[in-house]
PDB file of C-alpha atoms (C1' of nucleotides) in Angstrom:
ATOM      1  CA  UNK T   1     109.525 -60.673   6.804  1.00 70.00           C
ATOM      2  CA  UNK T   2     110.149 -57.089   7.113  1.00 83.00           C
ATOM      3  CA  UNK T   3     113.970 -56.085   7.165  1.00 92.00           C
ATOM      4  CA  UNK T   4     115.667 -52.581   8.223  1.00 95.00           C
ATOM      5  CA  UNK T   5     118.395 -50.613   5.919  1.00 97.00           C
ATOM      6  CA  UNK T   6     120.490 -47.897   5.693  1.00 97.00           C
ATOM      7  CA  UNK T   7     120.966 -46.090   2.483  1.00 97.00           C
ATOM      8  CA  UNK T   8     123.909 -43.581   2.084  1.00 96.00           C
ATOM      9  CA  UNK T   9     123.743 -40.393  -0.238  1.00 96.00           C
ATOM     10  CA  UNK T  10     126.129 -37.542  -0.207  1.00 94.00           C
ATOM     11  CA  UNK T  11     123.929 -34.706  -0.059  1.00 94.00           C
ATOM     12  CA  UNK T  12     125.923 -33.052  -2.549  1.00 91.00           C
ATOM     13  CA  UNK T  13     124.397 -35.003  -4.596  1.00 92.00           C
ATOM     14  CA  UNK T  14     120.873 -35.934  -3.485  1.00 95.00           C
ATOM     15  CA  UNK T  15     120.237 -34.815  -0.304  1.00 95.00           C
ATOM     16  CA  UNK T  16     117.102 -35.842   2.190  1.00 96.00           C
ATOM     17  CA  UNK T  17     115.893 -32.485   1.794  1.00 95.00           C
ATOM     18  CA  UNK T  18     115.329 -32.971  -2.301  1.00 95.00           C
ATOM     19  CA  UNK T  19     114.145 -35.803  -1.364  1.00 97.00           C
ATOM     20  CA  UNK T  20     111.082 -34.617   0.423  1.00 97.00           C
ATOM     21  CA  UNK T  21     110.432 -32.082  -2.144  1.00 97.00           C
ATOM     22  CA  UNK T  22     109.975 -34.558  -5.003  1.00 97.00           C
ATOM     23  CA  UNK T  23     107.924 -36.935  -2.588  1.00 97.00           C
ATOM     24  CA  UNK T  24     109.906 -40.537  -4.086  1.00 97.00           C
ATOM     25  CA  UNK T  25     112.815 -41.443  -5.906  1.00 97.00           C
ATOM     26  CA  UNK T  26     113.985 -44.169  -7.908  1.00 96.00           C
ATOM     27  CA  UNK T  27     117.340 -45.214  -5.864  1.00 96.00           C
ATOM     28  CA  UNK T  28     119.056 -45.455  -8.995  1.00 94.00           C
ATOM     29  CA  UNK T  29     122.866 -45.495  -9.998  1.00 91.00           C
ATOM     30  CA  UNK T  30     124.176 -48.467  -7.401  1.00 92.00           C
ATOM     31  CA  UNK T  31     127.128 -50.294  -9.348  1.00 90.00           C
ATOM     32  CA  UNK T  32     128.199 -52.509  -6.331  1.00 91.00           C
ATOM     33  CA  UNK T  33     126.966 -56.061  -6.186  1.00 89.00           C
ATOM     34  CA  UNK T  34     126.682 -56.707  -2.420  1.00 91.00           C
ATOM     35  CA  UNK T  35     124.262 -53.204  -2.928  1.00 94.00           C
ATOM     36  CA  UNK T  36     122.612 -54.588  -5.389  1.00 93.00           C
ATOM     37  CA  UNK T  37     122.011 -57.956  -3.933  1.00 92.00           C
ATOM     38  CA  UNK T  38     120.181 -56.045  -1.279  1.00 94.00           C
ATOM     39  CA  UNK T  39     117.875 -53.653  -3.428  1.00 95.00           C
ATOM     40  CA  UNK T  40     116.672 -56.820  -4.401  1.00 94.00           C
ATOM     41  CA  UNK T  41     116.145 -58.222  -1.084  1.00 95.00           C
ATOM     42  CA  UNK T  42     114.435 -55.142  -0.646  1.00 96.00           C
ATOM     43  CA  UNK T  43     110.402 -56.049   0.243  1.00 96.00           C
ATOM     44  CA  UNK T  44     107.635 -53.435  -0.323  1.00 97.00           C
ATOM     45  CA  UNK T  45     107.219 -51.418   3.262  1.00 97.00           C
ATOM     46  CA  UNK T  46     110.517 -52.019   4.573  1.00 97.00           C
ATOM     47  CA  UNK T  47     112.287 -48.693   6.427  1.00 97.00           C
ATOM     48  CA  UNK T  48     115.334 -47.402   5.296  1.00 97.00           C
ATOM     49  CA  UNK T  49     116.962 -44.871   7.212  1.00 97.00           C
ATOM     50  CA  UNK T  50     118.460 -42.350   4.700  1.00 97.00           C
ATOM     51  CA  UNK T  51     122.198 -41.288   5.565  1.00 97.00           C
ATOM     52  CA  UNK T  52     124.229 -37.963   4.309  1.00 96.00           C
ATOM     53  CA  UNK T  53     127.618 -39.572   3.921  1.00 95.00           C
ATOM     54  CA  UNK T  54     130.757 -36.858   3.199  1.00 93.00           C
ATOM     55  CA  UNK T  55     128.424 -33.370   4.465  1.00 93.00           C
ATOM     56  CA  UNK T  56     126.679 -33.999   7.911  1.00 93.00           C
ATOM     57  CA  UNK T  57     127.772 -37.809   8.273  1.00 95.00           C
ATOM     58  CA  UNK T  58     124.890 -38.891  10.136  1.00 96.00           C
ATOM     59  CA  UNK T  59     120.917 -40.440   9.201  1.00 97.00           C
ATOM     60  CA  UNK T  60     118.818 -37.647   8.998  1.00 97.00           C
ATOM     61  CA  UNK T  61     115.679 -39.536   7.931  1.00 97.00           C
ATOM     62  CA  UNK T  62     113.222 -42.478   7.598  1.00 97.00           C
ATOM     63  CA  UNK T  63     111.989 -43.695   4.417  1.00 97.00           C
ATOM     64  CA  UNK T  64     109.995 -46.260   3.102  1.00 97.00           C
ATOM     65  CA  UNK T  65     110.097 -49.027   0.067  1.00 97.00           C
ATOM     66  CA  UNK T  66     107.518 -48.117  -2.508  1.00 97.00           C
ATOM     67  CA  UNK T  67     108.490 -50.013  -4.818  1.00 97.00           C
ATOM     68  CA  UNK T  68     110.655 -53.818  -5.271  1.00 96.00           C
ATOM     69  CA  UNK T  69     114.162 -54.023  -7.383  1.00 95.00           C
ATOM     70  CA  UNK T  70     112.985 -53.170 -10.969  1.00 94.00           C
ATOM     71  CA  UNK T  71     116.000 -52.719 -13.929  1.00 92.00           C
ATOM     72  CA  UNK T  72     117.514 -49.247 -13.743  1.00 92.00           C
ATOM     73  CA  UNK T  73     116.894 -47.163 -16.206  1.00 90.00           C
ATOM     74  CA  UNK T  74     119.949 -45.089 -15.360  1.00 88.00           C
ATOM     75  CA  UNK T  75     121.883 -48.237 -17.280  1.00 84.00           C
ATOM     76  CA  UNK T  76     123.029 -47.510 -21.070  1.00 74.00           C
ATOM     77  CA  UNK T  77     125.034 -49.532 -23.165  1.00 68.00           C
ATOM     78  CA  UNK T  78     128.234 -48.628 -21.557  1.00 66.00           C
ATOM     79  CA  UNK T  79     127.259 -50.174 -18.374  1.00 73.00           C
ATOM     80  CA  UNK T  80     128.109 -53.226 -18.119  1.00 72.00           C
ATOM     81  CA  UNK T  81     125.760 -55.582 -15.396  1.00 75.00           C
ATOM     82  CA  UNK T  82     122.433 -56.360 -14.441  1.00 84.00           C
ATOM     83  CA  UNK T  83     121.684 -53.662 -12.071  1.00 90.00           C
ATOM     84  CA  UNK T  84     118.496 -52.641 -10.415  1.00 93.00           C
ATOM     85  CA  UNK T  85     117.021 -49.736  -7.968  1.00 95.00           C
ATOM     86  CA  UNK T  86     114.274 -49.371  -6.176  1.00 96.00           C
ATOM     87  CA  UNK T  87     111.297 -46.610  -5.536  1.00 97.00           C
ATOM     88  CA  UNK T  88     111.544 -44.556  -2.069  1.00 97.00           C
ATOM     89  CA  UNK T  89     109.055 -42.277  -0.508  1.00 98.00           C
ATOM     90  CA  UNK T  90     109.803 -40.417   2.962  1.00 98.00           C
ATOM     91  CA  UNK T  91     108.488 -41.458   6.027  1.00 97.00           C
ATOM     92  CA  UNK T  92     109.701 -39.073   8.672  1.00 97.00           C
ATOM     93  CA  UNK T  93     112.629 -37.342   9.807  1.00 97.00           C
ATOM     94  CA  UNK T  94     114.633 -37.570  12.569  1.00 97.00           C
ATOM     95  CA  UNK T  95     113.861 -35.583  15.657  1.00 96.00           C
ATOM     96  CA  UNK T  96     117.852 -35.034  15.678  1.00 96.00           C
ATOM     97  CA  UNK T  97     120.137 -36.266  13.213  1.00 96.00           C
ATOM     98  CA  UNK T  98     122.451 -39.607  14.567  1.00 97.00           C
ATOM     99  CA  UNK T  99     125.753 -38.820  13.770  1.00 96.00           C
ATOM    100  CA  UNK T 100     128.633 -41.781  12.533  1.00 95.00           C
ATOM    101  CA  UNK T 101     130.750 -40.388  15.911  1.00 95.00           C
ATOM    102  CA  UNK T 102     127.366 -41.093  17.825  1.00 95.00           C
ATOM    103  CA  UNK T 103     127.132 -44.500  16.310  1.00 96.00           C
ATOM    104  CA  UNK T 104     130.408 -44.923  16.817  1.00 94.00           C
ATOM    105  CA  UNK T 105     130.805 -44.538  20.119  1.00 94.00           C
ATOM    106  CA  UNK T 106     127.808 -46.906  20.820  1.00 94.00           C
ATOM    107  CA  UNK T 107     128.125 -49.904  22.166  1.00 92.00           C
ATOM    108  CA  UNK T 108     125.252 -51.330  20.652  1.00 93.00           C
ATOM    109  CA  UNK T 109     125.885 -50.134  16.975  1.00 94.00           C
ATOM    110  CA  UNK T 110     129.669 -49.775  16.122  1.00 88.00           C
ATOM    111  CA  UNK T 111     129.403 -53.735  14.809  1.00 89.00           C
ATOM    112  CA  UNK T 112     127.220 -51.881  12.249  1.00 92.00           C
ATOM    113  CA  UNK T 113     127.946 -52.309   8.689  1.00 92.00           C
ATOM    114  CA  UNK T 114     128.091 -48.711   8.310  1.00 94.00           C
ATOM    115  CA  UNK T 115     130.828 -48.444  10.838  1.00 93.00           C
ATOM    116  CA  UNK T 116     132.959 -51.807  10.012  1.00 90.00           C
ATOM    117  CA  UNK T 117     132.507 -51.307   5.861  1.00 91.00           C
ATOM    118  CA  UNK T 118     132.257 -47.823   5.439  1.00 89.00           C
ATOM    119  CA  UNK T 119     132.060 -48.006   1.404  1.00 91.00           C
ATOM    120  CA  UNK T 120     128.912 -50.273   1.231  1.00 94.00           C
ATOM    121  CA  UNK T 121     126.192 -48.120  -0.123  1.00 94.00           C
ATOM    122  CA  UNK T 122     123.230 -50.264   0.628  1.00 96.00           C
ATOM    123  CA  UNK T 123     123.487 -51.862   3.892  1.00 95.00           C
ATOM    124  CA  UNK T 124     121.106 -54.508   5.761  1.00 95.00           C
ATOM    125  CA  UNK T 125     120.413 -53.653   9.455  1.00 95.00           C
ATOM    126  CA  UNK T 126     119.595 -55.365  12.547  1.00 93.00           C
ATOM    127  CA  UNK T 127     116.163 -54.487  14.058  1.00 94.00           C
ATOM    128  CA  UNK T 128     117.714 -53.751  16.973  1.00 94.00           C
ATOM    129  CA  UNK T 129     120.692 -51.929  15.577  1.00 95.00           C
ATOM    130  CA  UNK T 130     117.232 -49.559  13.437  1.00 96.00           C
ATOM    131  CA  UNK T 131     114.991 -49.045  16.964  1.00 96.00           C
ATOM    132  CA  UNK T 132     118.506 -48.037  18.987  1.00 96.00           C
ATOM    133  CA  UNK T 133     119.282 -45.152  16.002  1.00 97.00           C
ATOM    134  CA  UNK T 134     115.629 -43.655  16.211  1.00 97.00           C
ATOM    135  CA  UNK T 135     116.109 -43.979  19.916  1.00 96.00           C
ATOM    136  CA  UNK T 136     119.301 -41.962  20.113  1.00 96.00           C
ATOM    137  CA  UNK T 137     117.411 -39.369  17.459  1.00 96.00           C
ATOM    138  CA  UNK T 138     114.455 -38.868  19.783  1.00 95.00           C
ATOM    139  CA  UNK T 139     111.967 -40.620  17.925  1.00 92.00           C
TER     140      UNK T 139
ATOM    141  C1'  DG P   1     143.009 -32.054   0.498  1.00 94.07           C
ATOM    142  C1'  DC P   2     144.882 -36.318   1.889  1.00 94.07           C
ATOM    143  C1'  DC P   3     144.926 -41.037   2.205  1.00 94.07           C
ATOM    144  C1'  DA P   4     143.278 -45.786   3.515  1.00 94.07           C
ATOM    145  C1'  DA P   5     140.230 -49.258   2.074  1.00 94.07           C
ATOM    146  C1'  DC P   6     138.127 -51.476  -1.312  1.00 94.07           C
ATOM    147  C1'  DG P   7     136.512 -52.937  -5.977  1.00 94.07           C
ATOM    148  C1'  DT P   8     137.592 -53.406 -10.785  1.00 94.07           C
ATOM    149  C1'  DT P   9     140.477 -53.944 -14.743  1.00 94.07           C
ATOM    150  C1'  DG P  10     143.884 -55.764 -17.613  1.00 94.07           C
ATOM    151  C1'  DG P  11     148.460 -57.889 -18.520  1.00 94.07           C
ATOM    152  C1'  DC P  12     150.749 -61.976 -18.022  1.00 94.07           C
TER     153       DC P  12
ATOM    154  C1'  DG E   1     143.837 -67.342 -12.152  1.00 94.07           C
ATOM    155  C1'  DC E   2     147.029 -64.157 -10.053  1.00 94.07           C
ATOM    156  C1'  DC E   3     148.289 -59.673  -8.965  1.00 94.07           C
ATOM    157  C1'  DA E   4     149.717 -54.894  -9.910  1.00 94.07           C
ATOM    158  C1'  DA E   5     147.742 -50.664 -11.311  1.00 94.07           C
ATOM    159  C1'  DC E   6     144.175 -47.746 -11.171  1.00 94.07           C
ATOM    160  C1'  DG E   7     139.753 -45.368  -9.885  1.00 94.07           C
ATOM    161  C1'  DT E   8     136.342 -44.354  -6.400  1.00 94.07           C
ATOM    162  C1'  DT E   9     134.447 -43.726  -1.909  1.00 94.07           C
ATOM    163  C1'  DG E  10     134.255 -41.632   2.281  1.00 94.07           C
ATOM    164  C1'  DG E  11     136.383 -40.582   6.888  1.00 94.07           C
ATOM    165  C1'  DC E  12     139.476 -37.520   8.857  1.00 94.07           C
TER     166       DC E  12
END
DNA sequence: GCCAACGTTGGC
DNA sequence: GCCAACGTTGGC
């Protein structure tokens, strides 16, 4: 069955913008294990709305799972752990970026993960929780 | 820049 | 196996 997620990035870092420019990325460097448990839960074609945590807070895109949990290659001998990522591609961008006050304030999404375990990097959504976000952007 | 929340590490 | 110390994340 296809799921919805929410993957957070500081853009700092890796932003949705560098993103589009290099087309896909492997969603490397995840050294949680509830994260990890769900890039592997991850199916091929399930959306994943891309988040700018720290600079913008709020999901600024859609994107799409290219690619199932594979071993990351990002892991040397001084990481410890199985860890895996996964392969990304952009689907679209929001018409309007949904901001964490937005979400916040929502009736329908503060229970979100996002909003009641702010440090989880990979996060499983709701369906509903996924169509009411592209709603609020416009989409 | 600060600090709360959380996860991880290491001593016992 | 407990828990204090520490490091990191991310909101404010």
């Amino acid at each position: 069955m296809k799921r919805c997620w929410l993957v957070k990035t500081e853009p700092s870092s890796y932003s949705w913008e560098q993103f589009n420019t290099d087309g896909k990325v492997d969603w490397t460097g995840v050294r949680n294990f509830q994260a990890r448990n769900h890039l592997r839960e991850m199916q091929k074609g399930d959306e994943v709305l891309f988040y700018h945590s720290v600079v913008g807070k709020e999901v600024v895109g859609i994107a799409t799972v290219s690619k199932t949990a594979f071993p990351d290659p990002t892991v040397d001998e001084s990481v410890k752990g199985d860890w895996v990522c996964v392969e990304l591609r952009p689907k679209k961008a929001l018409k309007r970026g949904v901001t964490l006050a937005e979400i916040k304030a929502d009736a329908a999404l503060k229970e979100m993960l996002l909003v009641r375990h702010s440090r989880l990097s990979v996060i499983p959504l709701a369906k509903a929780e996924f169509d009411r976000i592209l709603e609020l952007a416009g989409n």
